[in-house]
Amino acid sequence: MDIEQEEIYVFCHSLPKVELHAHLNTSYSRQTLEELMDLKGGSEGIEEMHISSNKDIDESFTFFTKIQKLVTTKEAVYLLTRRVIEEFAQDNVKYLELRSTPKEIPETGMTRELYMRTMIDAVKDCQKEGLDIVVRLLVSIDRRHGTNIAEITIELAEKLMQEEEGLVIGIDVSGDPKVGDATDLIPVLIEAGKRNLKLALHLAELPLYAETRNVLKACCQDNSFPVRIGHGTYLHRSDQQEKSSENEMEDLVLQKRIPLEACITSNLRTMTVDSVEKHHFKYWYDKDHPIVICTDGKGVYNTSLTQEYVTAATVFNLNKEKIKAYIEKTIDCIFEGDVIKEKLRQKLRDIPIK
Ligand SMILES: CNc1ncnc2c1ncn2[C@@H]1O[C@H](COP(=O)(O)O)[C@@H](O)[C@H]1O
Ligand SMILES: [Zn+2]
């Protein structure tokens, strides 16, 4: 890192940030992964700690499965959740929405409810210990698991949202975009929205225009549920893809001001974006459309939220004033109310631009 880069790193680190797109099982640190291996008494065939070169997205999903095999007990879920929260707090993340797919694992007695309740216990313990970070949970629906499991998942999410004083605030739809069609999940998503669960949807990570259009129209056009889009790489007009359907999607996203979650390193590593320069962050940022820099999986992709900010700042020429003004806008995109938003804004105001 040269001096200029180091200065921007220190500045980005010092700023109170929000992290809105982080999957539990892919957000470990090297040390946490070692702790998980010790707990399991094996490595589950994990030879590398992370994916450090750009590979097809399939490689990521193979990797995720190996990590998930290390996180099958209550102890492991608790440990990982604790560490992930602590590490984001160290990175000066002041508000974290952490998402994970609840698992049913008969061999260890793990149930979906126990999995989520264990995460909740870890969040509460961090709060009790006075860690300076607000954490909210999103319950993930894996698109590969079909509509029945999706229905079970929103029942669980709703129950926990009601019982746990708003610690659980919504759902995420994720999973291998090459498998299945998110269109099938639309009735479940609408039901979730009606039950006041916020919706964070992986959409358009790949050029799947039909499903993207179907889901966006169903969830955003007539309904006013809070929705954010994870990735949204193939949403906007571009020179190569002048199709009217895409214009329609872009117009809808712009008109409803649906925030996007931008995960730059993840998109490079999965080869869904060719280079940082070509990342869609710039496109939406220039339009003053809400787009929030996130990590996706800081462990798998060997990054941190500060690092993602440094990358964006360097490549897109954002000076300190611009970065600070940008963070203020990301606060508007959290799935929480005005009280927490105002506290975050205040923390940001307290940091001087030197
Ligand atoms: C790279 N882009 C991506 N696209 C779609 N889904 C992704 C993802 N990265 C992660 N996940 C989703 O998160 C799970 C791992 O965390 P949890 O076990 O839930 O904590 C993966 O199995 C996948 O469903
Ligand atoms: Zn993701």
XYZ file of N, CA and C in Angstrom, residues 77-336:
780
model
N -22.270 -22.564 15.608
C -23.091 -21.430 15.152
C -22.868 -20.236 16.083
N -22.820 -20.525 17.382
C -22.607 -19.450 18.365
C -21.231 -18.793 18.164
N -20.216 -19.640 18.082
C -18.855 -19.137 17.922
C -18.720 -18.263 16.671
N -19.224 -18.784 15.569
C -19.091 -18.048 14.303
C -19.841 -16.711 14.378
N -21.049 -16.748 14.922
C -21.831 -15.502 15.001
C -21.104 -14.470 15.867
N -20.620 -14.921 17.028
C -19.871 -14.021 17.920
C -18.685 -13.384 17.206
N -17.892 -14.236 16.594
C -16.665 -13.745 15.954
C -16.975 -12.778 14.816
N -17.982 -13.132 14.006
C -18.317 -12.264 12.870
C -18.734 -10.881 13.378
N -19.547 -10.855 14.417
C -19.984 -9.560 14.971
C -18.776 -8.801 15.524
N -17.925 -9.503 16.300
C -16.750 -8.841 16.881
C -15.839 -8.258 15.782
N -15.663 -9.041 14.717
C -14.758 -8.578 13.655
C -15.331 -7.384 12.895
N -16.642 -7.408 12.644
C -17.230 -6.230 11.998
C -17.110 -5.020 12.927
N -17.308 -5.247 14.229
C -17.188 -4.127 15.182
C -15.765 -3.554 15.136
N -14.772 -4.443 15.044
C -13.377 -3.965 14.959
C -13.122 -3.153 13.695
N -13.913 -3.452 12.663
C -13.770 -2.733 11.394
C -14.599 -1.436 11.412
N -15.075 -1.067 12.603
C -15.914 0.128 12.757
C -17.232 0.063 12.005
N -17.763 -1.142 11.888
C -19.138 -1.272 11.405
C -20.022 -1.034 12.628
N -20.923 -0.063 12.518
C -21.758 0.297 13.677
C -23.157 -0.284 13.553
N -23.489 -0.742 12.375
C -24.800 -1.366 12.159
C -24.612 -2.513 11.167
N -25.003 -3.698 11.609
C -24.790 -4.902 10.784
C -26.108 -5.644 10.608
N -26.449 -5.941 9.363
C -27.537 -6.885 9.115
C -26.882 -8.185 8.654
N -26.960 -9.175 9.524
C -26.297 -10.449 9.259
C -27.356 -11.460 8.831
N -27.056 -12.199 7.764
C -28.052 -13.145 7.249
C -27.505 -14.561 7.280
N -28.392 -15.522 7.463
C -27.956 -16.915 7.373
C -29.141 -17.828 7.120
N -28.834 -18.956 6.478
C -29.846 -19.966 6.167
C -29.975 -20.909 7.357
N -31.118 -20.938 8.027
C -31.270 -21.876 9.142
C -31.169 -23.320 8.660
N -30.438 -24.139 9.412
C -30.166 -25.516 8.954
C -30.871 -26.543 9.848
N -31.296 -27.626 9.230
C -31.898 -28.766 9.927
C -30.884 -29.903 9.790
N -30.225 -30.295 10.892
C -29.166 -31.314 10.802
C -29.434 -32.397 11.849
N -30.133 -33.474 11.475
C -30.541 -34.486 12.442
C -29.372 -35.065 13.245
N -28.213 -35.272 12.600
C -27.067 -35.905 13.296
C -26.602 -35.118 14.518
N -26.801 -33.809 14.487
C -26.314 -33.010 15.625
C -27.462 -32.455 16.464
N -28.679 -32.800 16.080
C -29.836 -32.279 16.811
C -30.154 -30.830 16.455
N -29.501 -30.333 15.413
C -29.748 -28.948 15.012
C -31.098 -28.842 14.306
N -31.863 -27.838 14.698
C -33.115 -27.539 13.988
C -33.036 -26.104 13.477
N -33.919 -25.783 12.546
C -33.887 -24.412 11.999
C -34.088 -23.395 13.112
N -35.010 -23.701 13.998
C -35.287 -22.749 15.074
C -34.094 -22.611 16.023
N -33.483 -23.761 16.379
C -32.325 -23.710 17.284
C -31.182 -22.917 16.638
N -31.008 -23.119 15.337
C -29.948 -22.412 14.597
C -30.133 -20.897 14.732
N -31.363 -20.424 14.459
C -31.610 -18.980 14.528
C -31.556 -18.487 15.974
N -32.078 -19.298 16.887
C -32.054 -18.866 18.297
C -30.618 -18.786 18.828
N -29.755 -19.636 18.316
C -28.346 -19.584 18.717
C -27.703 -18.296 18.200
N -28.023 -17.946 16.969
C -27.521 -16.659 16.452
C -28.038 -15.508 17.318
N -29.310 -15.577 17.668
C -29.915 -14.513 18.495
C -29.187 -14.426 19.852
N -28.892 -15.586 20.459
C -28.175 -15.586 21.748
C -26.822 -14.875 21.608
N -26.140 -15.166 20.513
C -24.824 -14.540 20.302
C -24.968 -13.021 20.157
N -25.995 -12.585 19.433
C -26.228 -11.140 19.261
C -26.502 -10.505 20.619
N -27.357 -11.163 21.407
C -27.715 -10.600 22.718
C -26.489 -10.529 23.635
N -25.652 -11.571 23.599
C -24.457 -11.561 24.442
C -23.518 -10.420 24.037
N -23.393 -10.177 22.752
C -22.554 -9.060 22.300
C -23.127 -7.747 22.813
N -24.452 -7.643 22.784
C -25.095 -6.410 23.288
C -24.832 -6.240 24.771
N -25.012 -7.352 25.504
C -24.811 -7.295 26.967
C -23.399 -6.853 27.310
N -22.462 -7.303 26.510
C -21.063 -6.954 26.778
C -20.702 -5.548 26.289
N -21.678 -4.878 25.728
C -21.490 -3.472 25.365
C -20.716 -3.244 24.077
N -20.693 -4.235 23.202
C -20.030 -4.046 21.901
C -20.742 -2.922 21.150
N -19.970 -2.002 20.585
C -20.567 -0.815 19.975
C -21.002 -1.105 18.531
N -22.002 -1.960 18.405
C -22.518 -2.289 17.069
C -23.961 -2.768 17.237
N -24.843 -2.250 16.399
C -26.235 -2.712 16.405
C -26.326 -3.848 15.387
N -26.879 -4.986 15.820
C -26.960 -6.130 14.905
C -28.425 -6.530 14.704
N -28.791 -6.740 13.475
C -30.113 -7.267 13.133
C -29.915 -8.511 12.260
N -30.895 -9.408 12.319
C -30.748 -10.661 11.571
C -31.777 -10.768 10.445
N -31.312 -11.336 9.340
C -32.196 -11.674 8.227
C -32.147 -13.190 8.079
N -33.305 -13.810 7.955
C -33.351 -15.266 7.812
C -33.321 -15.593 6.316
N -32.340 -16.394 5.923
C -32.170 -16.649 4.483
C -33.022 -17.814 3.985
N -33.581 -17.591 2.814
C -34.258 -18.659 2.076
C -33.298 -19.068 0.964
N -32.935 -20.342 0.929
C -32.067 -20.827 -0.151
C -32.961 -21.254 -1.316
N -32.812 -20.595 -2.450
C -33.704 -20.851 -3.589
C -33.643 -22.306 -4.047
N -32.544 -23.004 -3.715
C -32.412 -24.416 -4.130
C -33.333 -25.322 -3.329
N -33.820 -24.842 -2.194
C -34.597 -25.711 -1.307
C -36.097 -25.718 -1.585
N -36.559 -24.923 -2.534
C -37.962 -24.970 -2.949
C -38.915 -24.180 -2.068
N -40.184 -24.196 -2.500
C -41.168 -23.306 -1.866
C -41.617 -23.785 -0.483
N -41.627 -25.106 -0.254
C -42.070 -25.575 1.075
C -41.156 -25.073 2.174
N -39.863 -25.239 1.955
C -38.898 -24.766 2.964
C -38.979 -23.241 3.074
N -39.217 -22.589 1.939
C -39.340 -21.115 1.972
C -40.506 -20.706 2.874
N -41.604 -21.436 2.768
C -42.769 -21.127 3.619
C -42.438 -21.351 5.096
N -41.772 -22.475 5.370
C -41.368 -22.769 6.761
C -40.460 -21.646 7.277
N -39.595 -21.168 6.401
C -38.624 -20.139 6.804
C -39.315 -18.823 7.162
N -40.335 -18.450 6.380
C -40.974 -17.164 6.743
C -41.819 -17.301 8.013
N -42.373 -18.500 8.238
C -43.094 -18.722 9.513
C -42.127 -18.502 10.680
N -40.951 -19.103 10.552
C -39.932 -18.995 11.609
C -39.488 -17.535 11.773
N -39.254 -16.882 10.649
C -38.788 -15.490 10.707
C -39.834 -14.608 11.395
N -41.086 -14.825 11.040
C -42.149 -14.005 11.640
C -42.225 -14.236 13.154
N -42.180 -15.531 13.533
C -42.245 -15.862 14.960
C -41.093 -15.201 15.729
N -39.898 -15.302 15.188
C -38.737 -14.738 15.884
C -38.775 -13.206 15.892
N -39.272 -12.639 14.825
C -39.391 -11.165 14.769
C -40.291 -10.695 15.914
N -41.377 -11.439 16.127
C -42.317 -11.031 17.180
C -41.773 -11.298 18.582
N -41.097 -12.434 18.743
C -40.650 -12.824 20.087
C -39.364 -12.126 20.523
N -38.563 -11.725 19.573
C -37.218 -11.257 19.925
C -37.022 -9.767 19.720
N -38.017 -8.997 20.088
C -37.909 -7.534 20.110
C -37.228 -6.956 18.879
N -37.647 -7.432 17.742
C -37.139 -6.830 16.511
C -35.698 -7.140 16.155
N -35.104 -8.142 16.804
C -33.732 -8.518 16.398
C -33.742 -9.144 15.008
N -34.789 -9.928 14.741
C -34.966 -10.496 13.397
C -35.878 -9.539 12.650
N -35.414 -9.058 11.495
C -36.204 -8.012 10.837
C -36.672 -8.375 9.431
N -36.157 -9.464 8.896
C -36.589 -9.739 7.533
C -36.019 -11.032 6.992
N -36.171 -11.181 5.691
C -35.651 -12.382 5.040
C -34.727 -11.993 3.885
N -33.921 -12.983 3.550
C -33.010 -12.858 2.407
C -33.370 -14.005 1.473
N -33.283 -13.775 0.178
C -33.362 -14.910 -0.748
C -32.008 -15.020 -1.414
N -31.384 -16.176 -1.236
C -30.058 -16.362 -1.826
C -29.943 -17.788 -2.355
N -28.725 -18.249 -2.551
C -28.507 -19.579 -3.127
C -28.073 -19.481 -4.573
N -27.608 -20.592 -5.097
C -27.050 -20.638 -6.454
C -28.058 -20.118 -7.483
N -27.734 -18.987 -8.116
C -28.690 -18.432 -9.080
C -28.892 -19.305 -10.321
N -27.974 -20.290 -10.492
C -28.135 -21.167 -11.665
C -29.170 -22.261 -11.412
N -29.585 -22.385 -10.159
C -30.532 -23.457 -9.810
C -31.916 -22.856 -9.548
N -32.921 -23.436 -10.190
C -34.303 -23.030 -9.953
C -34.622 -21.656 -10.525
N -35.817 -21.183 -10.192
C -36.282 -19.898 -10.697
C -36.945 -19.156 -9.536
N -36.426 -17.976 -9.241
C -36.964 -17.210 -8.093
C -38.428 -16.819 -8.313
N -38.892 -16.905 -9.562
C -40.306 -16.613 -9.845
C -41.217 -17.484 -8.978
N -40.790 -18.733 -8.757
C -41.607 -19.663 -7.955
C -41.795 -19.174 -6.521
N -40.893 -18.328 -6.073
C -40.953 -17.879 -4.670
C -41.830 -16.644 -4.472
N -42.342 -16.093 -5.571
C -43.077 -14.821 -5.465
C -44.218 -14.861 -4.428
N -45.100 -15.905 -4.453
C -46.184 -15.900 -3.450
C -45.654 -15.865 -2.009
N -44.554 -16.577 -1.762
C -43.967 -16.595 -0.417
C -43.409 -15.202 -0.067
N -42.803 -14.554 -1.034
C -42.216 -13.229 -0.783
C -43.303 -12.206 -0.477
N -44.391 -12.293 -1.211
C -45.491 -11.356 -0.978
C -46.077 -11.597 0.412
N -46.206 -12.860 0.771
C -46.708 -13.199 2.106
C -45.756 -12.642 3.180
N -44.476 -12.806 2.956
C -43.489 -12.297 3.922
C -43.621 -10.778 4.069
N -43.761 -10.094 2.945
C -43.916 -8.635 2.974
C -45.164 -8.226 3.743
N -46.254 -8.955 3.511
C -47.510 -8.638 4.212
C -47.360 -8.819 5.711
N -46.476 -9.715 6.103
C -46.260 -9.954 7.540
C -45.201 -9.025 8.131
N -44.873 -7.996 7.387
C -43.924 -6.970 7.844
C -42.475 -7.423 7.901
N -42.161 -8.506 7.212
C -40.747 -8.888 7.105
C -40.146 -8.086 5.949
N -38.979 -7.517 6.185
C -38.307 -6.772 5.121
C -37.665 -7.771 4.160
N -37.547 -7.387 2.889
C -37.060 -8.338 1.877
C -35.712 -7.900 1.288
N -34.701 -8.738 1.492
C -33.403 -8.514 0.835
C -33.249 -9.649 -0.181
N -33.283 -9.306 -1.452
C -33.353 -10.346 -2.482
C -32.105 -10.362 -3.357
N -31.430 -11.504 -3.437
C -30.371 -11.646 -4.444
C -31.074 -11.664 -5.794
N -30.760 -10.682 -6.598
C -31.411 -10.617 -7.902
C -30.417 -10.129 -8.945
N -30.552 -10.681 -10.150
C -29.728 -10.235 -11.275
C -28.233 -10.320 -10.969
N -27.840 -11.323 -10.210
C -26.406 -11.583 -10.012
C -25.843 -12.137 -11.320
N -26.707 -12.842 -12.031
C -26.405 -13.348 -13.371
C -27.456 -12.750 -14.321
N -27.198 -12.794 -15.627
C -28.189 -12.205 -16.548
C -29.452 -13.065 -16.690
N -30.241 -13.105 -15.649
C -31.487 -13.887 -15.657
C -32.636 -12.884 -15.716
N -32.840 -12.347 -16.924
C -33.735 -11.196 -17.036
C -35.182 -11.538 -16.702
N -35.635 -12.720 -17.111
C -37.059 -13.046 -16.896
C -37.384 -13.127 -15.405
N -36.571 -13.873 -14.661
C -36.907 -13.990 -13.234
C -36.748 -12.654 -12.516
N -35.745 -11.893 -12.899
C -35.541 -10.582 -12.264
C -36.775 -9.708 -12.480
N -37.223 -9.688 -13.731
C -38.401 -8.869 -14.067
C -39.634 -9.345 -13.294
N -39.840 -10.668 -13.273
C -41.023 -11.210 -12.579
C -41.016 -10.832 -11.105
N -39.875 -11.042 -10.460
C -39.804 -10.802 -9.012
C -39.953 -9.308 -8.711
N -39.259 -8.497 -9.492
C -39.335 -7.052 -9.228
C -40.747 -6.522 -9.424
N -41.372 -6.969 -10.496
C -42.728 -6.479 -10.762
C -43.678 -6.912 -9.650
N -43.534 -8.160 -9.234
C -44.456 -8.689 -8.216
C -44.219 -8.032 -6.858
N -42.969 -7.821 -6.506
C -42.678 -7.337 -5.145
C -42.595 -5.826 -5.048
N -42.372 -5.153 -6.145
C -42.111 -3.719 -6.040
C -43.138 -2.845 -6.748
N -43.754 -3.366 -7.806
C -44.576 -2.482 -8.616
C -45.817 -1.997 -7.860
N -46.581 -2.956 -7.343
C -47.850 -2.570 -6.706
C -47.770 -2.580 -5.195
N -46.770 -3.241 -4.670
C -46.688 -3.346 -3.211
C -45.632 -2.395 -2.703
N -45.845 -1.919 -1.498
C -44.840 -0.979 -0.994
C -44.031 -1.602 0.141
N -43.686 -2.884 -0.001
C -42.833 -3.527 1.009
C -41.427 -2.968 0.895
N -40.745 -2.846 2.020
C -39.325 -2.489 1.920
C -38.536 -3.632 1.260
N -37.888 -3.313 0.169
C -37.102 -4.310 -0.572
C -35.728 -3.724 -0.860
N -34.698 -4.565 -0.750
C -33.371 -4.215 -1.283
C -32.944 -5.332 -2.223
N -32.094 -4.959 -3.171
C -31.613 -5.945 -4.158
C -30.145 -6.260 -3.881
N -29.840 -7.538 -3.714
C -28.454 -7.971 -3.566
C -27.834 -8.126 -4.952
N -26.728 -7.467 -5.174
C -25.987 -7.474 -6.443
C -26.649 -6.584 -7.508
N -27.704 -7.087 -8.176
C -28.323 -6.273 -9.227
C -27.348 -5.942 -10.347
N -26.488 -6.904 -10.628
C -25.429 -6.672 -11.619
C -26.008 -6.486 -13.030
N -27.052 -7.254 -13.316
C -27.634 -7.211 -14.668
C -29.017 -6.560 -14.651
N -29.044 -5.332 -14.175
C -30.321 -4.621 -14.077
C -30.380 -3.427 -15.005
N -29.224 -2.814 -15.192
C -29.248 -1.502 -15.826
C -28.991 -1.599 -17.328
N -29.355 -0.522 -17.979
C -29.098 -0.428 -19.419
C -27.594 -0.446 -19.646
N -27.184 -1.123 -20.653
C -25.775 -1.003 -21.008
C -25.685 -1.090 -22.522
N -24.542 -0.684 -23.035
C -24.407 -0.614 -24.488
C -24.624 -1.953 -25.153
N -24.117 -2.999 -24.503
C -24.218 -4.323 -25.127
C -25.624 -4.906 -25.031
N -26.368 -4.443 -24.065
C -27.651 -5.115 -23.810
C -28.823 -4.146 -23.897
N -29.007 -3.591 -25.062
C -30.109 -2.640 -25.219
C -31.412 -3.391 -25.446
N -31.946 -3.966 -24.393
C -33.216 -4.668 -24.536
C -34.266 -3.883 -23.780
N -35.454 -3.823 -24.328
C -36.480 -3.000 -23.686
C -36.818 -3.519 -22.298
N -36.736 -4.845 -22.096
C -37.102 -5.402 -20.800
C -36.182 -4.867 -19.708
N -34.900 -4.695 -20.048
C -33.972 -4.174 -19.037
C -34.268 -2.727 -18.712
N -34.651 -1.974 -19.730
C -34.993 -0.583 -19.453
C -36.138 -0.530 -18.463
N -37.050 -1.457 -18.656
C -38.210 -1.508 -17.782
C -37.783 -1.782 -16.335
N -36.844 -2.711 -16.162
C -36.363 -3.044 -14.810
C -35.638 -1.858 -14.202
N -34.797 -1.252 -15.007
C -34.046 -0.107 -14.481
C -34.997 1.020 -14.081
N -35.991 1.260 -14.910
C -36.947 2.334 -14.603
C -37.679 2.059 -13.296
N -38.056 0.792 -13.109
C -38.772 0.432 -11.886
C -37.885 0.648 -10.649
N -36.644 0.215 -10.754
C -35.705 0.334 -9.636
C -35.446 1.815 -9.321
N -35.320 2.617 -10.386
C -35.080 4.050 -10.188
C -36.308 4.727 -9.588
N -37.439 4.405 -10.171
C -38.683 5.059 -9.758
C -39.013 4.744 -8.295
N -38.830 3.500 -7.898
C -39.153 3.105 -6.512
C -37.967 3.328 -5.570
N -36.885 3.786 -6.125
C -35.633 3.984 -5.350
C -35.284 2.755 -4.515
N -35.277 1.605 -5.162
C -34.955 0.350 -4.477
C -33.436 0.278 -4.287
N -32.965 0.221 -3.041
C -31.517 0.217 -2.838
C -30.857 -1.074 -3.352
N -29.651 -0.921 -3.844
C -28.861 -2.079 -4.275
C -27.728 -2.299 -3.274
N -27.336 -3.556 -3.118
C -26.190 -3.911 -2.271
C -25.050 -4.309 -3.213
N -23.971 -3.543 -3.186
C -22.867 -3.762 -4.127
C -21.729 -4.509 -3.433
N -21.367 -5.661 -3.974
C -20.317 -6.488 -3.367
C -19.204 -6.649 -4.405
N -18.300 -5.696 -4.430
C -17.347 -5.588 -5.545
C -16.420 -6.808 -5.625
N -15.727 -7.129 -4.530
C -14.768 -8.250 -4.597
C -15.494 -9.565 -4.895
N -16.627 -9.775 -4.270
C -17.407 -10.992 -4.533
C -17.721 -11.114 -6.025
N -18.156 -10.005 -6.626
C -18.509 -10.041 -8.047
C -17.302 -10.315 -8.949
N -16.127 -9.840 -8.515
C -14.910 -10.123 -9.307
C -14.541 -11.595 -9.168
N -14.544 -12.085 -7.910
C -14.126 -13.470 -7.662
C -15.055 -14.481 -8.334
N -16.332 -14.137 -8.452
C -17.273 -15.070 -9.100
C -17.375 -14.804 -10.605
N -16.578 -13.871 -11.071
C -16.516 -13.504 -12.481
C -17.873 -13.087 -13.058
N -18.667 -12.417 -12.228
C -19.922 -11.873 -12.749
C -19.733 -10.419 -13.197
N -18.583 -9.857 -12.817
C -18.178 -8.523 -13.266
C -16.709 -8.642 -13.695
N -16.339 -7.980 -14.807
C -14.987 -8.162 -15.369
C -13.893 -7.438 -14.595
N -14.200 -6.250 -14.093
C -13.170 -5.453 -13.410
C -13.863 -4.462 -12.490
N -13.100 -3.911 -11.552
C -13.704 -2.912 -10.651
C -14.205 -1.735 -11.484
N -13.391 -1.341 -12.483
C -13.765 -0.197 -13.333
C -15.142 -0.399 -13.960
N -15.427 -1.661 -14.306
C -16.703 -1.923 -14.988
C -17.832 -2.252 -14.009
N -17.541 -2.179 -12.722
C -18.583 -2.546 -11.748
C -19.756 -1.552 -11.805
N -20.966 -2.096 -11.644
C -22.162 -1.253 -11.762
C -22.307 -0.241 -10.621
N -21.449 -0.341 -9.596
C -21.496 0.658 -8.527
C -21.489 2.066 -9.120
N -20.576 2.284 -10.044
C -20.362 3.611 -10.627
C -21.627 4.111 -11.338
N -22.238 3.213 -12.056
C -23.435 3.561 -12.839
C -24.526 4.145 -11.940
N -24.803 3.425 -10.855
C -25.896 3.846 -9.971
C -25.455 5.020 -9.089
N -24.217 5.011 -8.662
C -23.683 6.107 -7.834
C -23.803 7.434 -8.600
N -23.444 7.391 -9.864
C -23.511 8.610 -10.675
C -24.944 9.103 -10.853
N -25.877 8.182 -10.747
C -27.296 8.583 -10.849
C -27.859 8.998 -9.491
N -27.038 8.987 -8.477
C -27.464 9.266 -7.104
C -28.551 8.290 -6.650
N -28.453 7.069 -7.162
C -29.380 6.017 -6.737
C -28.765 5.279 -5.538
N -29.588 4.926 -4.540
C -29.007 4.258 -3.355
C -28.328 2.922 -3.687
N -27.049 2.856 -3.431
C -26.280 1.614 -3.630
C -25.262 1.523 -2.488
N -25.312 0.427 -1.762
C -24.564 0.309 -0.515
C -23.414 -0.679 -0.685
N -22.211 -0.237 -0.403
C -21.041 -1.123 -0.493
C -21.108 -2.144 0.642
N -20.973 -3.429 0.288
C -21.052 -4.517 1.277
C -19.977 -5.558 0.961
N -19.825 -6.518 1.877
C -18.756 -7.518 1.673
C -19.239 -8.842 1.088
N -20.490 -9.216 1.332
C -21.045 -10.512 0.912
C -20.473 -11.644 1.764
N -19.179 -11.931 1.584
C -18.528 -12.975 2.381
C -17.082 -12.565 2.613
N -16.838 -11.832 3.701
C -15.476 -11.285 3.903
C -14.448 -12.388 4.076
N -14.904 -13.579 4.512
C -14.002 -14.711 4.678
C -13.676 -15.367 3.346
N -14.716 -15.792 2.664
C -14.505 -16.495 1.390
C -13.743 -15.606 0.406
N -14.077 -14.303 0.400
C -13.448 -13.422 -0.588
C -12.294 -12.592 -0.016
N -11.876 -12.951 1.207
C -10.698 -12.336 1.810
C -10.698 -10.808 1.726
N -11.750 -10.223 2.287
C -11.855 -8.771 2.234
C -12.395 -8.256 3.566
N -12.640 -6.968 3.630
C -13.281 -6.359 4.803
C -14.100 -5.207 4.254
N -14.994 -4.674 5.082
C -15.797 -3.564 4.564
C -14.893 -2.362 4.277
N -13.929 -2.123 5.170
C -12.987 -1.017 4.911
C -12.290 -1.226 3.567
N -11.838 -2.461 3.325
C -11.142 -2.754 2.071
C -12.034 -2.480 0.853
N -13.301 -2.829 0.953
C -14.235 -2.578 -0.162
C -14.375 -1.066 -0.405
N -14.397 -0.293 0.687
C -14.463 1.171 0.548
C -13.196 1.716 -0.105
N -12.063 1.174 0.294
C -10.799 1.652 -0.276
C -10.777 1.366 -1.781
N -11.212 0.177 -2.146
C -11.250 -0.184 -3.574
C -12.134 0.787 -4.345
N -13.334 1.022 -3.822
C -14.264 1.931 -4.519
C -13.688 3.351 -4.570
N -13.142 3.797 -3.437
C -12.618 5.171 -3.372
C -11.476 5.355 -4.368
N -10.604 4.336 -4.451
C -9.436 4.443 -5.323
C -9.857 4.418 -6.795
N -10.650 3.440 -7.150
C -10.975 3.271 -8.569
C -11.957 4.338 -9.065
N -12.880 4.745 -8.202
C -13.888 5.710 -8.658
C -13.582 7.146 -8.194
N -12.362 7.338 -7.720
C -11.925 8.696 -7.354
C -12.824 9.395 -6.348
N -13.105 8.738 -5.261
C -13.928 9.375 -4.234
C -12.997 9.942 -3.163
N -13.058 11.233 -2.982
C -12.220 11.827 -1.925
C -12.910 11.680 -0.565
N -12.259 12.177 0.481
C -12.791 11.967 1.832
C -14.183 12.574 2.006
N -14.383 13.757 1.475
C -15.707 14.395 1.588
C -16.770 13.518 0.935
N -16.410 13.020 -0.248
C -17.393 12.208 -0.986
C -17.699 10.901 -0.251
N -16.665 10.304 0.334
C -16.888 9.031 1.046
C -17.804 9.268 2.244
N -17.543 10.334 2.952
C -18.355 10.612 4.135
C -19.809 10.920 3.732
N -19.966 11.704 2.695
C -21.327 12.019 2.224
C -22.030 10.749 1.738
N -21.243 9.870 1.125
C -21.802 8.607 0.626
C -22.302 7.739 1.785
N -21.489 7.647 2.846
C -21.901 6.803 3.987
C -23.204 7.317 4.584
N -23.349 8.616 4.628
C -24.593 9.179 5.163
C -25.797 8.643 4.383
N -25.616 8.484 3.068
C -26.729 7.980 2.246
C -26.982 6.490 2.471
N -25.909 5.739 2.792
C -26.123 4.299 3.009
C -26.992 4.071 4.243
N -26.924 4.999 5.200
C -27.715 4.851 6.435
C -29.213 4.827 6.114
N -29.596 5.561 5.066
C -31.014 5.586 4.681
C -31.519 4.206 4.254
N -30.613 3.312 3.893
C -31.018 2.024 3.312
C -31.159 0.900 4.334
N -30.885 1.178 5.601
C -30.980 0.096 6.582
C -32.445 -0.242 6.822
N -32.682 -1.490 7.235
C -34.052 -1.928 7.527
C -34.412 -1.562 8.970
N -34.112 -0.380 9.395
C -34.451 0.047 10.755
C -35.044 1.441 10.702
